[in-house]
PDB file of C-alpha atoms in Angstrom:
ATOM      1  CA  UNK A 136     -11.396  -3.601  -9.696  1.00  0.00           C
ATOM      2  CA  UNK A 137      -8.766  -5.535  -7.510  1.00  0.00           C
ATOM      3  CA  UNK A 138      -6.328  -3.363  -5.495  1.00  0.00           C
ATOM      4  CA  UNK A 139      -2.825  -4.246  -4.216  1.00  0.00           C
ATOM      5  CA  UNK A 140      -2.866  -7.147  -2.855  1.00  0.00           C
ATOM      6  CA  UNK A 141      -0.408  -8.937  -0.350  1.00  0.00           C
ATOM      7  CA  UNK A 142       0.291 -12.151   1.322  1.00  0.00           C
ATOM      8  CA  UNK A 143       0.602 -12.977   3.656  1.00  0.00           C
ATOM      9  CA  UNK A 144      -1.359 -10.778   6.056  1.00  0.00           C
ATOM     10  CA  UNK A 145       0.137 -11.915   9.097  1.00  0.00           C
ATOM     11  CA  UNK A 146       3.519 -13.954   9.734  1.00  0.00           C
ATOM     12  CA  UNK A 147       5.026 -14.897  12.938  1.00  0.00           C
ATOM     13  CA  UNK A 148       8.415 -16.305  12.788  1.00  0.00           C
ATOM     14  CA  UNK A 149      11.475 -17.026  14.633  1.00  0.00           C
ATOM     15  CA  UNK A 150      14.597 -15.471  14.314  1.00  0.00           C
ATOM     16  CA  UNK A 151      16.868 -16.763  12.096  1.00  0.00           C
ATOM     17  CA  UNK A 152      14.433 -17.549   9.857  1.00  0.00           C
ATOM     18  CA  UNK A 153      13.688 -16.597   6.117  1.00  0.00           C
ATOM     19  CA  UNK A 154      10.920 -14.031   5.367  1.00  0.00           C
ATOM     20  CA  UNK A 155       9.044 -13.860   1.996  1.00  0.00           C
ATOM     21  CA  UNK A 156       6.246 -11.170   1.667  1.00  0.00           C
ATOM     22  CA  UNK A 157       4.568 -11.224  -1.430  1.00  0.00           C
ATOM     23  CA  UNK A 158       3.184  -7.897  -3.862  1.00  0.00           C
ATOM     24  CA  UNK A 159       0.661  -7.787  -6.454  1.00  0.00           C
ATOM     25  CA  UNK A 160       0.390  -3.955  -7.960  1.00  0.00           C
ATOM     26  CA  UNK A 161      -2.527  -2.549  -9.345  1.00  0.00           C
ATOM     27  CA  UNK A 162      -2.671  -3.958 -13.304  1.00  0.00           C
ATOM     28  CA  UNK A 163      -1.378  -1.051 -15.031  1.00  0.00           C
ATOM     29  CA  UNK A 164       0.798   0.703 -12.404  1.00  0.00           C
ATOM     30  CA  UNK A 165       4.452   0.657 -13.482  1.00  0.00           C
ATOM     31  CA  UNK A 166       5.665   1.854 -10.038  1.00  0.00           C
ATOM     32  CA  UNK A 167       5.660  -0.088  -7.013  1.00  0.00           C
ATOM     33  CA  UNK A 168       7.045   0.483  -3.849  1.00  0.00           C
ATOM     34  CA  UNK A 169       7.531  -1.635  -0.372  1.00  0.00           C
ATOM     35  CA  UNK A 170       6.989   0.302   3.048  1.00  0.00           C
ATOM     36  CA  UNK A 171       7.967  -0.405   6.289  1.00  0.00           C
ATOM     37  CA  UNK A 172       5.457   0.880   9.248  1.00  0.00           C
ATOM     38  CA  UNK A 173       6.548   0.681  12.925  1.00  0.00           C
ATOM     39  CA  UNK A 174       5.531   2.957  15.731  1.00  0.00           C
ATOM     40  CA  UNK A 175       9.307   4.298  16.262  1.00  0.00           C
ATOM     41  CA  UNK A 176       9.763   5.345  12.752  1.00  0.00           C
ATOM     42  CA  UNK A 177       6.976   6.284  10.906  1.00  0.00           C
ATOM     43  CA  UNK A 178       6.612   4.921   7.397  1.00  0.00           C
ATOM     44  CA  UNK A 179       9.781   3.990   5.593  1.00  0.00           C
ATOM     45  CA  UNK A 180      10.361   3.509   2.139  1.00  0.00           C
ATOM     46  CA  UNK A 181      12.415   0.383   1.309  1.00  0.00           C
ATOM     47  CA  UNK A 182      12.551   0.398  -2.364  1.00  0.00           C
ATOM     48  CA  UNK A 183      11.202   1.788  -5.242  1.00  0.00           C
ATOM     49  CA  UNK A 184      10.744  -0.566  -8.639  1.00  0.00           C
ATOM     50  CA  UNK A 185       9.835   1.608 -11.931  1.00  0.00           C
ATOM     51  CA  UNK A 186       8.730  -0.509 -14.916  1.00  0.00           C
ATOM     52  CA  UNK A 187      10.072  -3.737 -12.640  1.00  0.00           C
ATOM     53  CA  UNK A 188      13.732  -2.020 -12.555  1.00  0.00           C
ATOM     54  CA  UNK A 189      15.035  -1.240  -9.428  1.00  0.00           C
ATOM     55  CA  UNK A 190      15.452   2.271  -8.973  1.00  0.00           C
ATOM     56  CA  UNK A 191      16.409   3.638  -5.256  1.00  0.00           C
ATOM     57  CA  UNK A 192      17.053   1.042  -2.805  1.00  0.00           C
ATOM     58  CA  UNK A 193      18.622   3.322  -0.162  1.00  0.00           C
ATOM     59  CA  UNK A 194      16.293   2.360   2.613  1.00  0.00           C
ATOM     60  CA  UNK A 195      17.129  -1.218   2.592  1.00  0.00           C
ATOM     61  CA  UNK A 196      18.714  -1.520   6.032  1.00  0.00           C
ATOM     62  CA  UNK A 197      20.941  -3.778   5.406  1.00  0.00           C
ATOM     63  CA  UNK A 198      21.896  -7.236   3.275  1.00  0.00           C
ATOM     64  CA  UNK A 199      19.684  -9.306   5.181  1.00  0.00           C
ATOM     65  CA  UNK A 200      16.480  -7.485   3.050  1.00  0.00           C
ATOM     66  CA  UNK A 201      16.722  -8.343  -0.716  1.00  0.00           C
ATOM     67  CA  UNK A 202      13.538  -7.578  -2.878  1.00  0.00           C
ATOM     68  CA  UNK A 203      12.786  -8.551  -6.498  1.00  0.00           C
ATOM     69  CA  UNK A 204      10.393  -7.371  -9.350  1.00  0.00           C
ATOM     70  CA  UNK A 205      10.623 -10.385 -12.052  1.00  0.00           C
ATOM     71  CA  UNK A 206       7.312  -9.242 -14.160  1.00  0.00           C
ATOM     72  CA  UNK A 207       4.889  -5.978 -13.676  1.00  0.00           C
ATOM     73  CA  UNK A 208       2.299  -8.021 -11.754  1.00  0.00           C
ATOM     74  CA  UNK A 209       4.801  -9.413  -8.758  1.00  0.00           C
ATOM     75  CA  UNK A 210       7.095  -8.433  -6.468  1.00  0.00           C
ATOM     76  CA  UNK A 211       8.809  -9.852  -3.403  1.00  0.00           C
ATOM     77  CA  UNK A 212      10.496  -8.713  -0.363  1.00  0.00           C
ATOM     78  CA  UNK A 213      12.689 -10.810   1.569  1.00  0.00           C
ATOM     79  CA  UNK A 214      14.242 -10.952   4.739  1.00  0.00           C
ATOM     80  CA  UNK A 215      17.404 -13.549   5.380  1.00  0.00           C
ATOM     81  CA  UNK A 216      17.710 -14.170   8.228  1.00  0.00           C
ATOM     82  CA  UNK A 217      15.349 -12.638   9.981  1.00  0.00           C
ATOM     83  CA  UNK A 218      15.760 -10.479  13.602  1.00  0.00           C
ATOM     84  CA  UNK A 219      13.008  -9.462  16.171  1.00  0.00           C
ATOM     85  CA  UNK A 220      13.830  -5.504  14.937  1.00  0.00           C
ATOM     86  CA  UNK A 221      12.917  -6.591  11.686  1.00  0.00           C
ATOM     87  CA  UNK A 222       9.135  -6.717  12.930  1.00  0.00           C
ATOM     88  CA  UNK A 223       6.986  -4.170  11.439  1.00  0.00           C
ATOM     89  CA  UNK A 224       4.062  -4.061   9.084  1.00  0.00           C
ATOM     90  CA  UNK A 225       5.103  -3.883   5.531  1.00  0.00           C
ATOM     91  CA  UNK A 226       3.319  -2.086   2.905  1.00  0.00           C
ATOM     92  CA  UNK A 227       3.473  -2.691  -0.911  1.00  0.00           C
ATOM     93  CA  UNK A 228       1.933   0.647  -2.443  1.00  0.00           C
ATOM     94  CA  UNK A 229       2.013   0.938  -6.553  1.00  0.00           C
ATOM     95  CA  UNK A 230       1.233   4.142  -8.599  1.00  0.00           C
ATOM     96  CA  UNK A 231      -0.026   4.915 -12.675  1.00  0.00           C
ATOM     97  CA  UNK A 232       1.733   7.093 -14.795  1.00  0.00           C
ATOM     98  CA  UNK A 233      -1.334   9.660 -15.444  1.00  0.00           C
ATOM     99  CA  UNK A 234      -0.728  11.401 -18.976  1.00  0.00           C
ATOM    100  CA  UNK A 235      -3.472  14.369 -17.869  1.00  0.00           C
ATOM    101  CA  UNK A 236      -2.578  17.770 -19.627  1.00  0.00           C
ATOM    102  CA  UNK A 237       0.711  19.641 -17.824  1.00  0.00           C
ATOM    103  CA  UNK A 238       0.721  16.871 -15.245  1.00  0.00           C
ATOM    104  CA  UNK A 239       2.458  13.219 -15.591  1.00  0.00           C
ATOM    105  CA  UNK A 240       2.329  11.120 -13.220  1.00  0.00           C
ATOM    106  CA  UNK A 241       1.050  12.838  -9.969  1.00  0.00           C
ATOM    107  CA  UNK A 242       2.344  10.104  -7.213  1.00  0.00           C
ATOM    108  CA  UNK A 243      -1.014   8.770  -5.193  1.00  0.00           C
ATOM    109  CA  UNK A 244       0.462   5.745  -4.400  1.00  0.00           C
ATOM    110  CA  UNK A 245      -2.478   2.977  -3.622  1.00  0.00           C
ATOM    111  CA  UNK A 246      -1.210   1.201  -0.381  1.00  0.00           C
ATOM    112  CA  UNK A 247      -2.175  -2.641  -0.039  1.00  0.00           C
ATOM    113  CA  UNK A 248      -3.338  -3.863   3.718  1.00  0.00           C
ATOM    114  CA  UNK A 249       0.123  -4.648   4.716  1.00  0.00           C
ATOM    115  CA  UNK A 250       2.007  -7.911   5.826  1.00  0.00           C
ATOM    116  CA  UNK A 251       2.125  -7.602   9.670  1.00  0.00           C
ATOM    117  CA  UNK A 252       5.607  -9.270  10.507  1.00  0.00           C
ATOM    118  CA  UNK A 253       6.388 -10.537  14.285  1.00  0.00           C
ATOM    119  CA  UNK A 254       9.584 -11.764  14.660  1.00  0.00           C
ATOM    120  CA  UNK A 255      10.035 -13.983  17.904  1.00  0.00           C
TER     121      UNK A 255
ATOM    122  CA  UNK B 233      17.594  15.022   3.262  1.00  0.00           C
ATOM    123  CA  UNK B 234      14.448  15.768   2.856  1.00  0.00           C
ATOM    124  CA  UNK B 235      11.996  16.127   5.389  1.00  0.00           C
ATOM    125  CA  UNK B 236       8.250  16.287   6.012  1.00  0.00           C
ATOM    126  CA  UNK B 237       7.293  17.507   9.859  1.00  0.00           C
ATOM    127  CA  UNK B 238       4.321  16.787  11.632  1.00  0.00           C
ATOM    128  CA  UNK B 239       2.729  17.352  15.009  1.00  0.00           C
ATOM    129  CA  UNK B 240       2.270  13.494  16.098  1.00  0.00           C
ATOM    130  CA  UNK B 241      -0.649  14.774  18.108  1.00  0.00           C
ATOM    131  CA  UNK B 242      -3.087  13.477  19.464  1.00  0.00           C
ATOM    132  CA  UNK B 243      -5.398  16.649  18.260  1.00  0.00           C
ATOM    133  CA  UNK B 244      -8.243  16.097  20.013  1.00  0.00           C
ATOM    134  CA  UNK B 245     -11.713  18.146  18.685  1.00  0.00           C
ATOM    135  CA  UNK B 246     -15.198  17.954  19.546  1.00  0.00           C
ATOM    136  CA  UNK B 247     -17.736  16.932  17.261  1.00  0.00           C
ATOM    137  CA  UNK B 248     -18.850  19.373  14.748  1.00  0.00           C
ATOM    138  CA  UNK B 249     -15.809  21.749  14.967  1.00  0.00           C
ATOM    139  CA  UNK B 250     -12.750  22.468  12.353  1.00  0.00           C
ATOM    140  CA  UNK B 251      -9.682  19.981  12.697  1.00  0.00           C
ATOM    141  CA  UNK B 252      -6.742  21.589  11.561  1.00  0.00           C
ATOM    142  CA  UNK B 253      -3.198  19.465  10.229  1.00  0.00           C
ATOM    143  CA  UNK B 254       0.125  20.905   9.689  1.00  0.00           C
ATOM    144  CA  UNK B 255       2.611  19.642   7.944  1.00  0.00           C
ATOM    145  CA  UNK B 256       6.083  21.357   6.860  1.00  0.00           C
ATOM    146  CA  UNK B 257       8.724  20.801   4.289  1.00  0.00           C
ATOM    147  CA  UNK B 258      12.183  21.034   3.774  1.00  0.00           C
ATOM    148  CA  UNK B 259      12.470  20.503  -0.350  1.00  0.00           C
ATOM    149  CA  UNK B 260      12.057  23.679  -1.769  1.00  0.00           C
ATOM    150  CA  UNK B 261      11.843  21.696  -5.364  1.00  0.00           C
ATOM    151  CA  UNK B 262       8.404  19.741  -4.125  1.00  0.00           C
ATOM    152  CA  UNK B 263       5.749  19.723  -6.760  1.00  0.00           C
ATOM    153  CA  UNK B 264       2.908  17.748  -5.188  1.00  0.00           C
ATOM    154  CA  UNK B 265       1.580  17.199  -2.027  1.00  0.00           C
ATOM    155  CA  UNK B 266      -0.709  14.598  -0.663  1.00  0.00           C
ATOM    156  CA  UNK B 267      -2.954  13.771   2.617  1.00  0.00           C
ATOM    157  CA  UNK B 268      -3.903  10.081   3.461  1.00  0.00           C
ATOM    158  CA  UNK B 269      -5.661   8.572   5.875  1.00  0.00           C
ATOM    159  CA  UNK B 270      -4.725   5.414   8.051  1.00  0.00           C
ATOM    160  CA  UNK B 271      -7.020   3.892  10.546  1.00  0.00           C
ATOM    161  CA  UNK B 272      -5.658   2.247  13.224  1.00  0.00           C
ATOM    162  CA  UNK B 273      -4.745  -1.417  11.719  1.00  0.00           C
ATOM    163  CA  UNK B 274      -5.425  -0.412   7.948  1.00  0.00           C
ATOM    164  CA  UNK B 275      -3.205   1.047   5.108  1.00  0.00           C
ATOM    165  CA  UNK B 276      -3.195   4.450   4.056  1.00  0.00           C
ATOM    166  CA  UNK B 277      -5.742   6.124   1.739  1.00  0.00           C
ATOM    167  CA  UNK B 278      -5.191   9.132   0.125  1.00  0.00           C
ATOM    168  CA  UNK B 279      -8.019  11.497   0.430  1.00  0.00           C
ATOM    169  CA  UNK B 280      -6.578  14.841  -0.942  1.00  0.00           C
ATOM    170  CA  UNK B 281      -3.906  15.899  -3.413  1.00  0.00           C
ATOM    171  CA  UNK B 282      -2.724  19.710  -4.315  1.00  0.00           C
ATOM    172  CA  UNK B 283      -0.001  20.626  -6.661  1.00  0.00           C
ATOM    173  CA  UNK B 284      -0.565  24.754  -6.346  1.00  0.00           C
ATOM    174  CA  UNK B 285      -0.708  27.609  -3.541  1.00  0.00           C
ATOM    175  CA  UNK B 286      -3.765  28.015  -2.449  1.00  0.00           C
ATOM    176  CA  UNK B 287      -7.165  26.029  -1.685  1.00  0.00           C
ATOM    177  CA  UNK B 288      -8.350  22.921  -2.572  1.00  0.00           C
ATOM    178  CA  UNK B 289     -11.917  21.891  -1.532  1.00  0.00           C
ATOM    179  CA  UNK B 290     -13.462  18.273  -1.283  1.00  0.00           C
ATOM    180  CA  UNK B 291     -16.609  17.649   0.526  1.00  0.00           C
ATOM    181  CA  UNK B 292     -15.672  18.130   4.058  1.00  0.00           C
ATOM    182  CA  UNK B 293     -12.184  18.517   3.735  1.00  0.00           C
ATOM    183  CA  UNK B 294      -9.955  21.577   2.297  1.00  0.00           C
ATOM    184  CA  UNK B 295      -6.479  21.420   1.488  1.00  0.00           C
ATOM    185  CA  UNK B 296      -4.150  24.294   1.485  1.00  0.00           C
ATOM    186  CA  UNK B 297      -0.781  24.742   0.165  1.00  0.00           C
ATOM    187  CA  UNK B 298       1.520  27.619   0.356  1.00  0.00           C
ATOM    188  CA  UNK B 299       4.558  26.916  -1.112  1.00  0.00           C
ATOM    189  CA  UNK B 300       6.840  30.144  -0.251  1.00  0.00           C
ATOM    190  CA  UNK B 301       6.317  29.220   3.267  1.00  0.00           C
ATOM    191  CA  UNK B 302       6.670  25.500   2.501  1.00  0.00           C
ATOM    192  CA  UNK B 303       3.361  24.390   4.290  1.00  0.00           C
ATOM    193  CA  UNK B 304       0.546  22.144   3.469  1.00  0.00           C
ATOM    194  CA  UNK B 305      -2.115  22.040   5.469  1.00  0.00           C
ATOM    195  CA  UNK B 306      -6.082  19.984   5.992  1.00  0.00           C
ATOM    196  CA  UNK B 307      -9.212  21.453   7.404  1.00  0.00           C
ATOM    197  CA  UNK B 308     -11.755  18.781   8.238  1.00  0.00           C
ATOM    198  CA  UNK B 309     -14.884  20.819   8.602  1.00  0.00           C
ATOM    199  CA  UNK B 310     -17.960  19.373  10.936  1.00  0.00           C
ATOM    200  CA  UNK B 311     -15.427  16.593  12.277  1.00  0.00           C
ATOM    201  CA  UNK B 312     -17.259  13.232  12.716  1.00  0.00           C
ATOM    202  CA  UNK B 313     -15.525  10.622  15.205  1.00  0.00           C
ATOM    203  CA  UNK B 314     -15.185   8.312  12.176  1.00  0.00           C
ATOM    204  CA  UNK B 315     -12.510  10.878  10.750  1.00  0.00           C
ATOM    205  CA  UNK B 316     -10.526   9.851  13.967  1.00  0.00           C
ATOM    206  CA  UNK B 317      -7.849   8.294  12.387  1.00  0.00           C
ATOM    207  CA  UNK B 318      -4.134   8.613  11.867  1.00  0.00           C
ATOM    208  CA  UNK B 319      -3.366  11.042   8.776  1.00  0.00           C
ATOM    209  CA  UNK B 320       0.050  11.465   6.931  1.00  0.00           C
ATOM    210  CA  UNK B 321       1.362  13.934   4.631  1.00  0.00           C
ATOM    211  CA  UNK B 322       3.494  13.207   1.764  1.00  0.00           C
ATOM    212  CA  UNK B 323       5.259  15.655  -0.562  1.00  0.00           C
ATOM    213  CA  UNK B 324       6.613  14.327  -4.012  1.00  0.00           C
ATOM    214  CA  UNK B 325       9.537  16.516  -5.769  1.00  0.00           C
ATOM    215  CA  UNK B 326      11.020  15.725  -8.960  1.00  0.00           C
ATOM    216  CA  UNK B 327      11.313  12.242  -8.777  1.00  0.00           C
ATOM    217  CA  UNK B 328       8.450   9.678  -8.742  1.00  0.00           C
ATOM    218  CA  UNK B 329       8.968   9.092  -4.552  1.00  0.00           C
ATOM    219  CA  UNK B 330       6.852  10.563  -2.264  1.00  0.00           C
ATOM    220  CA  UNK B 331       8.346  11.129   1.232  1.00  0.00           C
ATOM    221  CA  UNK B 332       5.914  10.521   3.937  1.00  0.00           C
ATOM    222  CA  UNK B 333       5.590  12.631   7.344  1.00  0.00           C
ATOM    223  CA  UNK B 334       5.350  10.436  10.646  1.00  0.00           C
ATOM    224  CA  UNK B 335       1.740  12.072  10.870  1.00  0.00           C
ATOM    225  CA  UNK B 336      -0.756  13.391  13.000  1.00  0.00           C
ATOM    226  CA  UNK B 337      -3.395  11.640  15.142  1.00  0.00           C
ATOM    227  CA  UNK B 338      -7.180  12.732  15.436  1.00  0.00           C
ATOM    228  CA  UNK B 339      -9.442  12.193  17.769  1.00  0.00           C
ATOM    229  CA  UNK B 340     -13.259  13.459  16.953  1.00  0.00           C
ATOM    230  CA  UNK B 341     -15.239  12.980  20.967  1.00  0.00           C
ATOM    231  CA  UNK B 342     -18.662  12.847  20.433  1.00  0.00           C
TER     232      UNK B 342
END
């Protein structure tokens, strides 16, 4: 049974440049979320997609990041144009909606391997 | 805001004993809690989940959760240097997002 998967694993760029990091959720999972990872800051949520709607997007940093959900098996996150703080890994995690008895949807989230991003 | 604290560590044990991770939180309103693990260059995986006060047991590793004091905690008994590893609490409240502490490093010496 295929996880998350993401693409690509590792991308070096130079600034300026566009960014595209690509998201395939767990078949089934109607949540999906991209993650930024850096040493300074922890993990960082960028944006949360329920059933391929954008729901919080607070954590985008700013109008350079843009993501999109167009069907429930992709997602992208992109960065235009991209800056040397910008480099981080990324994370795309998705999550079920578990209808167990008194409990819906508990939150695992089920984290892909990341898209580690340099930016030169 | 809300907030998830933990002791960035390192927590250094020796093989064999009780590792012991703290995390607090700030959202009185949080429902369910989670611990993953990250190894150094890999993505999180969860590896226990607790939604009510008291003890939750897995193998090696307990969970506990005490939510008047707003404290989750993991006990990783007989600690192996392959548990050495980076691990991160999350706490989920109403909505569907968890919010992720900055975590806690472990180091097992043999």
């Amino acid at each position: 049974d295929a996880g998350v998967i993401q693409s690509p694993r590792h991308e070096v760029t130079e600034m300026g440049q566009e960014v595209t990091l690509r998201c395939k959720p767990i078949s089934g999972h109607n949540s999906l979320f991209w993650y930024r990872q850096t040493m300074m800051r922890g993990l960082e949520l960028l944006i949360y997609f329920n059933n391929n709607v954008p729901i919080d997007d607070s954590g985008m940093p700013e109008d350079r990041f843009s993501a999109k959900m167009p069907n429930a098996s992709f997602s992208t996150l992109k960065i235009q144009p991209s800056e040397p703080r910008d480099s981080a890994v990324y994370f795309c995690a998705s999550s079920g909606q578990l209808r167990t008895p008194g409990r819906i949807n508990t939150g695992e989230l089920f984290f892909g391997e990341g898209s580690r991003l340099t930016v030169l | 805001q809300k907030e998830v604290e933990q002791n960035s560590g390192p927590l250094s044990v020796p093989e064999g004993a009780i590792a012991s991770l703290n995390c607090t939180y700030s959202d009185r309103g949080s429902q369910s809690f989670f611990w993953y693990r990250q190894y150094s260059g890999k993505s999180p995986e969860l590896i226990m989940s607790i939604y009510s006060n008291g003890d939750k047991e897995d193998g090696r590793f307990t969970a506990q959760l005490n939510k008047a004091s707003q404290y989750v905690s993991l006990l990783i008994r007989d600690s192996q240097p392959s548990d050495s590893a980076t691990y991160l609490c999350a706490v989920k409240g109403g909505s569907y997002i968890p919010t992720f502490g900055r975590g806690t490093s472990l180091i097992v010496h043999p």
